[in-house]
Short mmCIF file of C-alpha atoms in Angstrom, two decimals:
data_model
loop_
_atom_site.label_atom_id
_atom_site.label_comp_id
_atom_site.label_asym_id
_atom_site.label_seq_id
_atom_site.Cartn_x
_atom_site.Cartn_y
_atom_site.Cartn_z
CA MET Q 1 120.21 9.96 228.47
CA ALA Q 2 121.72 12.17 231.22
CA ALA Q 3 121.44 11.09 234.83
CA PRO Q 4 119.00 13.15 236.86
CA SER Q 5 120.67 15.73 239.16
CA ARG Q 6 121.24 14.56 242.72
CA HIS Q 7 120.73 18.06 243.93
CA PRO Q 8 117.74 19.72 242.23
CA GLN Q 9 117.81 23.52 241.86
CA VAL Q 10 116.33 25.16 244.94
CA HIS Q 11 113.63 27.81 244.51
CA TYR Q 12 114.86 31.30 245.26
CA PRO Q 13 111.70 33.35 245.98
CA TRP Q 14 111.05 36.78 244.48
CA TYR Q 15 109.60 37.89 247.83
CA LYS Q 16 109.08 36.42 251.28
CA LYS Q 17 107.81 37.57 254.62
CA GLU Q 18 111.27 38.38 256.02
CA ASP Q 19 111.81 40.84 253.11
CA THR Q 20 109.17 43.11 254.67
CA ASP Q 21 111.25 43.68 257.85
CA ALA Q 22 114.36 44.32 255.78
CA PHE Q 23 112.45 46.62 253.40
CA PHE Q 24 111.35 48.88 256.24
CA ALA Q 25 114.86 48.98 257.72
CA LEU Q 26 116.47 49.97 254.46
CA PHE Q 27 113.55 52.21 253.35
CA GLN Q 28 113.39 54.14 256.60
CA ASN Q 29 117.25 54.51 256.67
CA ASN Q 30 117.26 56.01 253.19
CA ILE Q 31 114.22 58.17 254.01
CA ALA Q 32 116.05 59.61 256.93
CA ASN Q 33 118.90 60.61 254.62
CA PHE Q 34 116.56 62.01 251.98
CA VAL Q 35 114.77 64.15 254.56
CA ILE Q 36 118.04 65.37 255.97
CA ILE Q 37 119.11 66.31 252.45
CA ALA Q 38 115.83 68.17 251.80
CA ILE Q 39 115.88 70.09 255.06
CA THR Q 40 119.54 71.01 254.87
CA MET Q 41 119.47 72.15 251.21
CA LEU Q 42 116.30 74.20 251.82
CA GLY Q 43 118.06 75.73 254.75
CA MET Q 44 121.01 76.61 252.48
CA GLU Q 45 118.40 78.48 250.28
CA PHE Q 46 118.41 75.96 247.43
CA PRO Q 47 114.91 76.24 245.77
CA ALA Q 48 112.46 73.44 246.16
CA SER Q 49 112.47 72.95 242.40
CA ILE Q 50 116.07 71.78 242.60
CA VAL Q 51 115.72 69.89 245.85
CA PHE Q 52 112.50 68.00 245.02
CA GLY Q 53 112.65 68.24 241.21
CA GLN Q 54 116.34 67.29 240.60
CA VAL Q 55 118.36 66.19 243.66
CA LEU Q 56 116.01 63.69 245.16
CA PRO Q 57 114.89 62.13 241.84
CA GLY Q 58 118.53 61.82 240.81
CA ALA Q 59 119.34 60.05 244.10
CA ALA Q 60 116.23 57.85 243.62
CA VAL Q 61 117.47 56.78 240.15
CA ALA Q 62 120.79 55.66 241.61
CA VAL Q 63 119.12 53.86 244.53
CA MET Q 64 116.68 52.16 242.15
CA VAL Q 65 119.27 51.01 239.62
CA GLY Q 66 121.61 49.76 242.39
CA ASN Q 67 118.98 47.88 244.31
CA PHE Q 68 117.67 46.17 241.12
CA TYR Q 69 121.15 45.20 240.15
CA TYR Q 70 121.96 43.69 243.56
CA ALA Q 71 118.68 41.79 243.59
CA TRP Q 72 119.74 40.27 240.28
CA SER Q 73 123.21 39.62 241.67
CA ALA Q 74 121.65 37.78 244.70
CA ALA Q 75 119.67 35.56 242.33
CA ARG Q 76 122.83 34.76 240.40
CA LEU Q 77 124.64 33.78 243.62
CA ALA Q 78 121.70 31.67 244.74
CA ARG Q 79 121.72 29.72 241.48
CA LYS Q 80 125.53 29.38 241.63
CA GLU Q 81 125.55 27.97 245.17
CA ASN Q 82 122.07 26.39 244.96
CA ARG Q 83 120.91 28.13 248.09
CA ALA Q 84 117.62 29.87 248.90
CA ASP Q 85 118.93 31.82 251.86
CA VAL Q 86 121.03 34.37 249.91
CA THR Q 87 120.44 38.04 250.89
CA ALA Q 88 120.78 40.81 248.41
CA LEU Q 89 123.19 43.63 249.14
CA SER Q 90 121.56 46.81 250.49
CA TYR Q 91 122.24 49.97 248.48
CA GLY Q 92 121.91 53.59 249.38
CA ILE Q 93 123.55 56.91 250.31
CA SER Q 94 126.26 56.69 252.89
CA THR Q 95 125.43 59.01 255.80
CA PRO Q 96 129.03 60.32 256.37
CA VAL Q 97 129.50 60.76 252.61
CA MET Q 98 126.16 62.62 252.42
CA PHE Q 99 127.28 65.13 255.06
CA VAL Q 100 130.59 65.61 253.37
CA PHE Q 101 128.90 66.47 250.04
CA LEU Q 102 126.37 68.72 251.79
CA PHE Q 103 128.97 70.78 253.74
CA GLY Q 104 132.14 70.07 251.73
CA VAL Q 105 130.82 70.42 248.21
CA LEU Q 106 127.33 72.06 248.04
CA LEU Q 107 127.87 74.73 250.66
CA PRO Q 108 131.30 75.86 249.45
CA ALA Q 109 130.02 75.87 245.83
CA LYS Q 110 127.10 78.08 246.82
CA GLN Q 111 129.33 80.45 248.81
CA LEU Q 112 131.81 80.71 245.93
CA THR Q 113 129.24 81.18 243.10
CA GLY Q 114 126.51 82.97 245.09
CA ASP Q 115 124.03 81.09 242.81
CA ALA Q 116 122.03 77.98 243.91
CA GLU Q 117 121.65 76.61 240.44
CA LEU Q 118 125.35 76.93 239.60
CA ALA Q 119 126.31 75.38 242.95
CA TRP Q 120 123.97 72.40 242.23
CA LYS Q 121 125.59 71.94 238.85
CA VAL Q 122 129.08 71.98 240.36
CA ALA Q 123 127.96 69.35 242.97
CA VAL Q 124 126.44 67.19 240.21
CA ALA Q 125 129.75 67.24 238.38
CA ALA Q 126 131.62 66.43 241.55
CA CYS Q 127 129.29 63.49 242.11
CA PHE Q 128 129.83 62.27 238.52
CA ILE Q 129 133.62 62.44 238.99
CA SER Q 130 133.35 60.62 242.30
CA GLY Q 131 131.45 57.75 240.61
CA ALA Q 132 134.05 57.58 237.84
CA ILE Q 133 136.86 57.37 240.38
CA GLU Q 134 135.21 54.58 242.28
CA ALA Q 135 134.68 52.63 239.06
CA VAL Q 136 138.45 52.89 238.48
CA ILE Q 137 139.24 51.96 242.09
CA SER Q 138 137.29 48.72 241.52
CA LEU Q 139 140.20 47.34 239.50
CA ILE Q 140 142.25 47.01 242.69
CA GLY Q 141 139.40 46.30 245.10
CA ARG Q 142 140.05 42.64 245.49
CA TRP Q 143 143.81 43.17 246.06
CA VAL Q 144 143.10 45.68 248.87
CA GLN Q 145 140.45 43.38 250.41
CA TYR Q 146 142.99 40.51 250.48
CA HIS Q 147 145.71 42.51 252.18
CA LEU Q 148 143.65 44.27 254.81
CA PRO Q 149 142.71 42.23 257.92
CA ARG Q 150 139.07 41.46 258.34
CA ALA Q 151 139.15 42.66 261.94
CA ALA Q 152 140.34 46.10 260.85
CA MET Q 153 137.74 46.48 258.08
CA LEU Q 154 134.79 45.23 260.17
CA GLY Q 155 135.91 47.25 263.17
CA ALA Q 156 135.86 50.43 261.09
CA VAL Q 157 132.33 49.64 259.85
CA ALA Q 158 131.24 48.81 263.42
CA GLY Q 159 132.45 52.29 264.37
CA VAL Q 160 130.10 53.78 261.79
CA ALA Q 161 127.27 51.51 263.06
CA LEU Q 162 127.86 52.44 266.69
CA THR Q 163 127.87 56.22 266.12
CA PHE Q 164 125.94 57.15 263.02
CA ILE Q 165 123.30 54.38 263.16
CA ALA Q 166 122.87 52.65 266.53
CA GLY Q 167 123.94 55.61 268.65
CA GLU Q 168 122.22 58.45 266.77
CA MET Q 169 119.04 56.46 266.29
CA LEU Q 170 118.91 55.56 269.98
CA PHE Q 171 118.94 59.35 270.63
CA LYS Q 172 116.08 59.70 268.21
CA THR Q 173 114.28 56.74 269.91
CA LEU Q 174 114.29 58.57 273.21
CA GLU Q 175 112.95 61.90 271.81
CA MET Q 176 109.51 60.35 272.46
CA PRO Q 177 110.38 58.05 275.38
CA VAL Q 178 106.96 56.27 275.73
CA ILE Q 179 106.70 55.59 272.00
CA GLY Q 180 110.39 54.94 271.31
CA LEU Q 181 110.87 52.52 274.17
CA LEU Q 182 107.72 50.62 273.20
CA VAL Q 183 108.89 50.22 269.63
CA LEU Q 184 112.41 49.35 270.79
CA ALA Q 185 110.92 46.58 272.96
CA ILE Q 186 108.96 45.25 269.97
CA ILE Q 187 112.17 45.21 267.87
CA ILE Q 188 114.14 43.37 270.62
CA VAL Q 189 111.42 40.72 271.07
CA GLY Q 190 110.75 40.24 267.34
CA LEU Q 191 114.14 40.73 265.69
CA VAL Q 192 116.64 39.93 268.45
CA ALA Q 193 114.68 37.14 270.29
CA ARG Q 194 112.86 36.18 267.15
CA VAL Q 195 109.44 35.86 268.78
CA ALA Q 196 106.51 35.95 266.37
CA MET Q 197 104.41 39.10 266.38
CA PRO Q 198 100.54 39.07 266.64
CA PHE Q 199 98.68 38.18 263.45
CA ARG Q 200 102.03 36.96 262.13
CA LEU Q 201 102.92 40.41 260.93
CA PRO Q 202 106.51 41.28 260.12
CA THR Q 203 108.16 42.79 263.16
CA SER Q 204 109.13 46.07 261.56
CA LEU Q 205 105.62 46.63 260.12
CA PHE Q 206 104.02 45.80 263.44
CA ALA Q 207 106.32 48.16 265.22
CA ILE Q 208 105.65 51.04 262.79
CA VAL Q 209 101.82 50.56 262.93
CA VAL Q 210 101.73 50.30 266.73
CA GLY Q 211 104.22 53.11 267.32
CA THR Q 212 102.57 55.51 264.90
CA ALA Q 213 99.09 54.82 266.28
CA MET Q 214 100.28 55.35 269.87
CA ALA Q 215 102.09 58.61 268.95
CA TYR Q 216 98.75 60.09 267.64
CA LEU Q 217 96.64 58.62 270.47
CA ILE Q 218 98.71 60.16 273.30
CA GLY Q 219 99.28 63.34 271.40
CA ASP Q 220 103.09 63.14 270.75
CA ALA Q 221 102.43 63.67 267.04
CA GLY Q 222 100.43 66.82 266.37
CA GLY Q 223 97.79 67.19 263.62
CA ASP Q 224 100.01 69.68 261.80
CA ARG Q 225 102.09 66.76 260.60
CA PHE Q 226 99.30 65.96 258.09
CA SER Q 227 99.27 69.47 256.61
CA ASP Q 228 103.09 69.42 256.34
CA ALA Q 229 102.87 66.03 254.55
CA PHE Q 230 101.03 67.56 251.64
CA THR Q 231 103.24 70.62 251.15
CA HIS Q 232 105.53 69.12 248.50
CA LEU Q 233 103.21 66.64 246.73
CA GLY Q 234 103.42 66.93 242.97
CA PHE Q 235 104.96 65.19 239.96
CA TYR Q 236 108.67 65.15 239.62
CA PRO Q 237 109.65 63.04 236.59
CA LEU Q 238 112.89 61.09 236.52
CA LEU Q 239 114.53 62.80 233.55
CA PRO Q 240 118.22 63.06 232.57
CA ASN Q 241 119.73 66.44 232.10
CA LEU Q 242 123.06 68.11 231.18
CA ALA Q 243 123.76 69.68 234.58
CA TRP Q 244 126.78 67.42 235.10
CA LEU Q 245 128.34 68.59 231.85
CA GLU Q 246 127.87 72.24 232.65
CA GLY Q 247 129.13 71.64 236.17
CA LEU Q 248 132.38 70.02 234.73
CA GLY Q 249 133.11 73.24 232.91
CA LEU Q 250 132.59 75.23 236.11
CA LEU Q 251 134.73 72.89 238.10
CA PHE Q 252 137.73 72.95 235.78
CA THR Q 253 137.64 76.67 235.15
CA GLY Q 254 137.53 78.09 238.65
CA MET Q 255 136.48 75.63 241.38
CA LEU Q 256 139.15 72.98 241.39
CA ALA Q 257 139.35 73.33 245.17
CA VAL Q 258 136.10 71.42 245.46
CA LEU Q 259 137.82 68.36 243.95
CA THR Q 260 140.15 68.15 246.93
CA VAL Q 261 137.13 66.98 248.88
CA VAL Q 262 136.02 64.46 246.22
CA LEU Q 263 139.08 62.23 246.13
CA PRO Q 264 139.32 61.38 249.81
CA ILE Q 265 135.58 60.89 250.23
CA THR Q 266 135.52 58.64 247.11
CA LEU Q 267 138.30 56.46 248.62
CA TYR Q 268 136.28 56.38 251.79
CA ASN Q 269 133.21 55.34 249.88
CA ALA Q 270 135.11 52.53 247.99
CA ILE Q 271 136.47 51.30 251.29
CA GLU Q 272 133.04 51.39 252.84
CA THR Q 273 131.71 49.24 250.02
CA MET Q 274 134.65 46.85 250.51
CA ASN Q 275 134.01 46.66 254.20
CA ASN Q 276 130.35 45.99 253.88
CA VAL Q 277 130.93 43.28 251.27
CA GLU Q 278 133.48 41.73 253.66
CA ALA Q 279 130.82 41.89 256.41
CA MET Q 280 128.41 39.94 254.14
CA GLU Q 281 131.00 37.35 253.32
CA ALA Q 282 131.48 36.91 257.14
CA ALA Q 283 127.71 36.46 257.36
CA GLY Q 284 127.61 33.81 254.69
CA ASP Q 285 127.09 35.56 251.29
CA LYS Q 286 130.18 36.07 249.16
CA TYR Q 287 130.02 38.80 246.53
CA ASP Q 288 132.81 40.10 244.29
CA VAL Q 289 134.13 43.38 245.87
CA ARG Q 290 135.41 44.67 242.55
CA GLU Q 291 132.11 44.26 240.88
CA CYS Q 292 130.35 45.95 243.79
CA GLN Q 293 132.66 48.92 243.66
CA ALA Q 294 132.17 49.22 239.90
CA VAL Q 295 128.40 49.05 240.36
CA ASP Q 296 128.51 51.70 243.02
CA GLY Q 297 130.54 53.90 240.75
CA VAL Q 298 128.25 53.41 237.81
CA GLY Q 299 125.18 53.94 240.01
CA THR Q 300 126.63 57.19 241.34
CA MET Q 301 127.29 58.41 237.76
CA LEU Q 302 123.80 57.48 236.67
CA GLY Q 303 122.32 59.43 239.60
CA ALA Q 304 124.43 62.45 238.60
CA LEU Q 305 123.06 62.21 235.00
CA PHE Q 306 119.58 62.65 236.54
CA GLY Q 307 120.58 65.57 238.78
CA GLY Q 308 121.73 63.69 241.98
CA VAL Q 309 124.63 64.98 243.99
CA PHE Q 310 125.28 62.14 246.43
CA PRO Q 311 127.48 59.10 245.94
CA THR Q 312 125.89 55.73 246.60
CA THR Q 313 127.39 52.59 248.20
CA VAL Q 314 126.72 49.08 249.30
CA TYR Q 315 124.93 49.82 252.48
CA ILE Q 316 125.88 48.95 256.05
CA ALA Q 317 122.29 47.77 256.63
CA THR Q 318 122.94 44.59 254.63
CA VAL Q 319 124.04 42.50 257.60
CA GLY Q 320 120.89 43.53 259.40
CA ALA Q 321 118.87 42.31 256.47
CA LYS Q 322 120.81 39.01 256.56
CA TRP Q 323 119.99 38.59 260.19
CA MET Q 324 116.34 39.20 259.46
CA GLY Q 325 116.46 36.36 256.91
CA ALA Q 326 115.74 38.58 253.91
CA GLY Q 327 116.26 37.55 250.24
CA ARG Q 328 116.06 39.72 247.17
CA GLY Q 329 112.44 41.01 247.52
CA TYR Q 330 113.31 43.82 249.93
CA SER Q 331 115.84 45.19 247.49
CA LEU Q 332 113.43 45.04 244.54
CA LEU Q 333 110.61 46.66 246.55
CA ASN Q 334 112.94 49.38 247.93
CA GLY Q 335 114.05 50.40 244.42
CA ALA Q 336 110.54 50.47 243.02
CA VAL Q 337 108.98 52.33 245.97
CA TYR Q 338 111.71 54.93 245.96
CA ALA Q 339 111.20 55.72 242.34
CA VAL Q 340 107.44 56.17 242.80
CA ALA Q 341 107.66 57.94 246.09
CA THR Q 342 110.23 60.45 244.78
CA MET Q 343 108.31 61.13 241.55
CA PHE Q 344 105.19 62.10 243.47
CA GLY Q 345 106.77 63.83 246.46
CA LEU Q 346 105.66 61.06 248.82
CA ILE Q 347 108.94 60.70 250.67
CA ALA Q 348 108.50 64.00 252.44
CA ALA Q 349 104.84 63.05 253.14
CA LEU Q 350 105.73 59.73 254.67
CA ALA Q 351 108.49 61.26 256.74
CA ALA Q 352 106.09 63.89 258.01
CA VAL Q 353 103.36 61.42 259.04
CA ILE Q 354 105.58 58.83 260.77
CA PRO Q 355 107.44 60.16 263.80
CA VAL Q 356 111.20 59.57 263.77
CA SER Q 357 111.06 57.93 267.16
CA VAL Q 358 108.90 55.19 265.65
CA VAL Q 359 111.37 54.19 262.92
CA ALA Q 360 114.59 54.87 264.82
CA PRO Q 361 114.58 51.62 266.87
CA ILE Q 362 114.64 49.57 263.65
CA LEU Q 363 117.92 51.26 262.75
CA VAL Q 364 119.22 50.71 266.22
CA PHE Q 365 118.85 46.98 265.51
CA VAL Q 366 120.72 47.38 262.25
CA GLY Q 367 123.62 49.02 264.06
CA MET Q 368 123.54 46.40 266.77
CA SER Q 369 123.71 43.58 264.20
CA MET Q 370 126.64 45.20 262.42
CA ILE Q 371 128.58 45.59 265.70
CA ALA Q 372 127.81 42.05 266.76
CA THR Q 373 128.95 40.70 263.37
CA ALA Q 374 132.28 42.51 263.65
CA PHE Q 375 133.08 40.54 266.78
CA GLN Q 376 131.39 37.17 265.86
CA SER Q 377 133.18 36.88 262.57
CA ASN Q 378 136.62 37.27 264.11
CA ASP Q 379 138.68 35.15 266.43
CA THR Q 380 138.58 36.34 270.05
CA ARG Q 381 142.27 37.29 269.98
CA TYR Q 382 141.44 39.98 267.43
CA TYR Q 383 138.71 41.63 269.58
CA PRO Q 384 141.07 44.37 270.79
CA ALA Q 385 141.75 45.29 267.09
CA VAL Q 386 138.00 45.45 266.34
CA ALA Q 387 137.43 47.65 269.45
CA LEU Q 388 140.27 50.01 268.58
CA ALA Q 389 139.14 50.33 264.98
CA MET Q 390 135.79 51.51 266.14
CA LEU Q 391 137.04 54.43 268.16
CA PRO Q 392 137.98 57.09 265.54
CA TYR Q 393 134.34 57.32 264.57
CA PHE Q 394 133.47 58.98 267.90
CA ALA Q 395 135.58 61.91 266.74
CA ASN Q 396 134.16 61.76 263.22
CA TYR Q 397 130.62 61.74 264.53
CA VAL Q 398 131.29 64.87 266.69
CA MET Q 399 132.93 66.59 263.74
CA THR Q 400 130.11 65.82 261.43
CA ARG Q 401 127.42 67.04 263.80
CA PHE Q 402 129.10 70.29 264.54
CA ASN Q 403 130.26 70.79 260.94
CA ARG Q 404 132.53 73.85 260.55
CA ALA Q 405 132.29 74.85 264.23
CA ALA Q 406 133.65 71.49 265.37
CA GLU Q 407 137.13 72.67 266.16
CA GLU Q 408 135.96 75.53 268.31
CA THR Q 409 133.11 73.51 269.93
CA VAL Q 410 135.16 70.60 271.07
CA SER Q 411 138.38 72.49 271.96
CA GLY Q 412 137.52 72.11 275.59
CA ILE Q 413 137.36 68.39 275.32
CA SER Q 414 140.64 67.62 273.38
CA ALA Q 415 142.66 69.13 270.53
CA GLY Q 416 142.74 65.63 269.13
CA VAL Q 417 139.05 65.26 268.36
CA VAL Q 418 139.04 67.10 264.98
CA PRO Q 419 142.20 65.63 263.46
CA LEU Q 420 141.17 62.15 264.58
CA GLY Q 421 137.80 62.60 262.95
CA GLN Q 422 139.41 63.71 259.64
CA GLY Q 423 139.75 60.64 257.48
CA ALA Q 424 138.39 58.42 260.32
CA MET Q 425 137.77 55.45 258.01
CA PHE Q 426 141.49 55.35 257.03
CA THR Q 427 142.60 55.86 260.61
CA ALA Q 428 140.36 53.14 261.82
CA ILE Q 429 141.53 50.66 259.22
CA PHE Q 430 145.24 51.35 259.61
CA ILE Q 431 145.25 51.28 263.43
CA GLY Q 432 143.14 48.10 263.37
CA ALA Q 433 145.43 46.51 260.78
CA MET Q 434 148.54 47.39 262.82
CA THR Q 435 146.98 45.90 265.92
CA VAL Q 436 146.09 42.59 264.05
CA ALA Q 437 149.59 42.36 262.71
CA VAL Q 438 151.12 42.93 266.16
CA ILE Q 439 148.80 40.32 267.71
CA ASP Q 440 150.12 37.83 265.13
CA HIS Q 441 153.66 39.00 265.78
CA GLN Q 442 154.03 40.11 262.12
CA PHE Q 443 155.91 43.28 263.12
CA ARG Q 444 157.21 44.01 259.61
CA ARG Q 445 153.63 43.95 258.35
CA ALA Q 446 152.62 46.34 261.17
CA ALA Q 447 155.51 48.64 260.18
CA ALA Q 448 154.35 48.59 256.56
CA PHE Q 449 150.78 49.67 257.60
CA ALA Q 450 152.30 52.38 259.77
CA GLY Q 451 154.36 53.58 256.71
CA VAL Q 452 151.24 53.76 254.55
CA ALA Q 453 149.41 55.66 257.27
CA ALA Q 454 152.25 58.13 257.47
CA GLY Q 455 151.94 58.66 253.71
CA PHE Q 456 148.18 59.26 254.00
CA ALA Q 457 148.70 61.80 256.78
CA PHE Q 458 151.48 63.47 254.80
CA VAL Q 459 149.17 64.20 251.83
CA GLY Q 460 146.19 65.08 253.95
CA LEU Q 461 143.97 61.98 253.51
CA MET Q 462 144.05 61.64 257.28
CA HIS Q 463 144.19 64.21 260.14
CA ALA Q 464 144.00 67.22 257.89
CA PRO Q 465 141.10 69.34 256.55
CA GLU Q 466 142.21 69.14 252.88
CA LEU Q 467 144.70 67.52 250.52
CA ALA Q 468 148.15 69.14 250.63
CA LEU Q 469 151.77 68.10 250.93
CA ASN Q 470 152.97 67.87 254.45
CA ALA Q 471 149.40 68.40 255.59
CA ALA Q 472 149.76 66.71 258.99
CA TRP Q 473 153.55 66.58 259.76
CA ASP Q 474 153.14 65.68 263.40
CA TYR Q 475 150.90 62.70 262.58
CA THR Q 476 153.20 61.71 259.79
CA LEU Q 477 156.06 61.68 262.29
CA GLY Q 478 154.00 59.82 264.80
CA TYR Q 479 153.21 56.95 262.37
CA LEU Q 480 156.91 56.81 261.32
CA VAL Q 481 157.91 56.41 264.96
CA MET Q 482 155.34 53.67 265.30
CA GLY Q 483 156.87 51.95 262.31
CA ALA Q 484 160.39 52.24 263.73
CA LEU Q 485 159.21 50.69 266.96
CA PHE Q 486 157.61 47.75 265.05
CA LEU Q 487 160.75 47.21 263.12
CA TYR Q 488 162.70 47.11 266.34
CA PHE Q 489 160.50 44.30 267.63
CA ALA Q 490 160.80 42.52 264.29
CA TRP Q 491 164.62 42.67 264.69
CA GLN Q 492 164.25 41.37 268.32
CA GLU Q 493 162.05 38.48 267.02
CA GLY Q 494 164.56 37.62 264.39
CA ARG Q 495 167.41 37.68 266.88
CA ARG Q 496 165.60 35.40 269.31
CA ALA Q 497 164.71 32.99 266.49
CA ALA Q 498 168.34 32.87 265.34
CA THR Q 499 169.50 32.27 268.91
CA ALA Q 500 167.02 29.41 269.35
CA LEU Q 501 168.49 27.72 266.25
CA GLY Q 502 171.99 27.99 267.72
CA ASN Q 503 173.12 30.59 265.24
CA PRO Q 504 173.16 33.89 267.14
CA PRO Q 505 173.78 36.98 265.10
CA ARG Q 506 177.20 38.54 265.34
#
């Protein structure tokens, strides 16, 4: 008879109270992206039938499948490590990637074809190819994760969190100062200080209820919101189609230029997944980065099969969910609710009823937690590397918000803003990695990172608007000069070491 286990299997709940907070954070973040997609595509004169009948349902399929998978993956990790405090990875559309596909794929495709439906099919094909590339990249994901310093990766993610999440959402918070600051105070008290809310309600739910009620009571939210909410109600079934296949034919017969955008943004997406998985490992939950990149790639491809045009990724909000104490329930609920909300046009309705200033403070907290984790999970001597890796995203944020007018708009600030923002994720990681290597006096390693950065700049993955040979020669030369300097200090260190051993070089 086998001896009883000394450590009985812990119960990993399907849902717990903390999942509610994390659900609202993830759901509202994705809602913001979905609403931006809808407004932008309608502004580009894509018909509502494509926006609400194809693009959003396709994105919802990807979000649903990914969230369900990561909920299952969390349960697997909980069983393996016999822990009940495992948090499922968040999954959704990356904000920077979303903007690149909107203005780097959809808009050019529409301008080239002059036909909204053809442009949508081209974008669907580009999305499908992006997912396939990321699935292939997953084969080397773990190797890349091992060789890139944690401070560089988390610093790059913290840059995204500071600009696109915490920073932008703080702007949105203050669009209705009375409401936004009240909700922000509730978030700080409940999620930062961890003080229980009245009636033991989850903090995010309490904040949304109070903030929305206050907005209508003081007149900051007009009654026309309700009429807008019902404009796009209807039934939009989640059905696969062959748009991706038709789009592939269009891509390879006359629109190959669009693919020059797909490769760098897919590399960015794969690295974003890697960074966010790394952040979760630092927070206590270790997932396989290769598996996550493969899942993200497959999820993106599935979304494209249903008409979606935006790649999906392990989401930056995961660490915020970990801080909230969430498990797998928030991920399951998010996937299910998105499927239902998209099928019946409820996403636009919810977004119309709840003011942005009410939900924005929740995302400010998500950004705060990501920035804090980047520092907390690294030794203090690496703080300069984390801080430096955050900086390129200021330029990327400005670029993204001004779109094609960025160069002209920011010329009065500095000519370096636009090239710094192009390929900001790669720039952030390489500069951060060089700084970590120098801090550790690994100058040859720093020179190697500088050499790779020079190669990326040479082919246009950094500091250039498109892929091309010798795309950014001045930046290429700059990184090579950096590498030469690092090699000089490596030689100096070797010389000093040899002298200390009594064997000076001749």
